[in-house]
PDB file of C-alpha atoms in Angstrom:
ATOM      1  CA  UNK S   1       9.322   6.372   9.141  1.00 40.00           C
ATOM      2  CA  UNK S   2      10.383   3.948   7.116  1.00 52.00           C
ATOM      3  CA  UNK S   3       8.266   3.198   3.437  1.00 52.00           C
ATOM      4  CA  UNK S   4       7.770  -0.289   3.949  1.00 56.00           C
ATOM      5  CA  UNK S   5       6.271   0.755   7.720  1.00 60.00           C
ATOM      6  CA  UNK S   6       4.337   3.079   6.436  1.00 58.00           C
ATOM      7  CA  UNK S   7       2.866   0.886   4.196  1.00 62.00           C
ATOM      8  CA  UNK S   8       2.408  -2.123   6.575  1.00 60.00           C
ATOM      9  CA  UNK S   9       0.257   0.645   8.711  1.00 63.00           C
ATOM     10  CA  UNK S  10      -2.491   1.065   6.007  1.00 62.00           C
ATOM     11  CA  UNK S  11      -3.413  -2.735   5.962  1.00 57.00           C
ATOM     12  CA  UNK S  12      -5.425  -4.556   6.409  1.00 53.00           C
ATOM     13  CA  UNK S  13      -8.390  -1.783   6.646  1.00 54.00           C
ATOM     14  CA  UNK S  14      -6.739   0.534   3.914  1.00 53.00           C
ATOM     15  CA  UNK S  15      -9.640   1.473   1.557  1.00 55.00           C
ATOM     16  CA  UNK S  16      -8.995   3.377  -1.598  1.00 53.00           C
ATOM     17  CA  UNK S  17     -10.699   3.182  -4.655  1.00 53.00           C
ATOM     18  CA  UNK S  18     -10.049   0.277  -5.808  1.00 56.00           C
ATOM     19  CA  UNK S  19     -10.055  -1.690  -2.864  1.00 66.00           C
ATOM     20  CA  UNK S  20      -8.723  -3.265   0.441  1.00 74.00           C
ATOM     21  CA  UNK S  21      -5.042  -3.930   0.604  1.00 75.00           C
ATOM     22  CA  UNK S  22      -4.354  -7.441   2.181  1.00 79.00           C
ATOM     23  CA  UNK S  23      -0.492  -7.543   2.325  1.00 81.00           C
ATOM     24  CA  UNK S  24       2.454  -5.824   1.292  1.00 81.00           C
ATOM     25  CA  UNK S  25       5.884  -7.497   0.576  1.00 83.00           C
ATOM     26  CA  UNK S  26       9.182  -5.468  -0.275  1.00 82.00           C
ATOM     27  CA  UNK S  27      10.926  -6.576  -3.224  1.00 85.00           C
ATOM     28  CA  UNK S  28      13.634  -4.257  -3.876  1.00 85.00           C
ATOM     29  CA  UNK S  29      14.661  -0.707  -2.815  1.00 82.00           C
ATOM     30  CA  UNK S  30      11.732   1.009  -2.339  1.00 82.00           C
ATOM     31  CA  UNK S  31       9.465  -1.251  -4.740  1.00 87.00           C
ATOM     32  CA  UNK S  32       6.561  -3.001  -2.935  1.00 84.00           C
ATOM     33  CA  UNK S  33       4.101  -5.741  -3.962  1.00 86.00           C
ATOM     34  CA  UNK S  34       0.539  -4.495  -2.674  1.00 82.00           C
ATOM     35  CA  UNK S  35      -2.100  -7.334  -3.108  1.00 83.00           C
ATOM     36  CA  UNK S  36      -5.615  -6.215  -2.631  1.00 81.00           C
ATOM     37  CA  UNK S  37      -7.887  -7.967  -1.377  1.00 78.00           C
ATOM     38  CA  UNK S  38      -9.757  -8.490  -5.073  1.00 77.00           C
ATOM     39  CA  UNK S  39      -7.197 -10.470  -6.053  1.00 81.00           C
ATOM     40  CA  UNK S  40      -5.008  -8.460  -7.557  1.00 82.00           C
ATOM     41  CA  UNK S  41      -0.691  -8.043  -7.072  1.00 86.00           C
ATOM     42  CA  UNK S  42       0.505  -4.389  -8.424  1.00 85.00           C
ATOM     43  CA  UNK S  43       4.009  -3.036  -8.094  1.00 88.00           C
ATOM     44  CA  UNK S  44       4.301   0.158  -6.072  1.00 86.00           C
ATOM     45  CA  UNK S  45       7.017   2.685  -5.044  1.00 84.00           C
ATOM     46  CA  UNK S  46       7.297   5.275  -1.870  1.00 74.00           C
ATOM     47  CA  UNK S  47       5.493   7.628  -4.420  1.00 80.00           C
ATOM     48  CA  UNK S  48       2.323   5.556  -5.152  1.00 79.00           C
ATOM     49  CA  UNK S  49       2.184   4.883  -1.171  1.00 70.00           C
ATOM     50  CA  UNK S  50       2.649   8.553  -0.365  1.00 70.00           C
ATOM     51  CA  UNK S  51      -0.542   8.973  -2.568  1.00 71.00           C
ATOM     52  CA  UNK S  52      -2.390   6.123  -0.858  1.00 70.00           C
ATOM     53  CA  UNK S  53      -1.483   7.025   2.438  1.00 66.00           C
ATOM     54  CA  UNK S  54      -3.154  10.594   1.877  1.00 65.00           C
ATOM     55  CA  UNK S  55      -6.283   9.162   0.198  1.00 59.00           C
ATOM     56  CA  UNK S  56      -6.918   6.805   3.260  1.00 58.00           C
ATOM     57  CA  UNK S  57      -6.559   9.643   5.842  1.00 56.00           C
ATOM     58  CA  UNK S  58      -8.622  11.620   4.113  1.00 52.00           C
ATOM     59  CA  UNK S  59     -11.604   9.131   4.704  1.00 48.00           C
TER      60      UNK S  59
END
């Protein structure tokens, strides 16, 4: 599987602690915009999702 599929699978219902993410847009490579739904736009990499991705199934 693919990083950007893998992230396109955890929204929109992803919760993790800081929120809901709302979309997900590859930029580059493996980097990522992830807005949540908050408001706000970070930059994230296959790392950071791997570490999402476990928090969420772990709920």
């Amino acid at each position: 599987m693919k990083v950007g599929d893998l992230v396109r699978n955890l929204y929109p219902r992803c919760r993790h602690e800081i929120g809901i993410i709302i979309d997900v847009d590859a930029i580059s490579g493996d980097v990522y915009t992830v807005v949540w739904m908050h408001g706000e736009i970070e930059y994230m990499n296959s790392a950071d999702i791997a570490v999402i991705s476990e928090v969420s199934n772990g709920d």
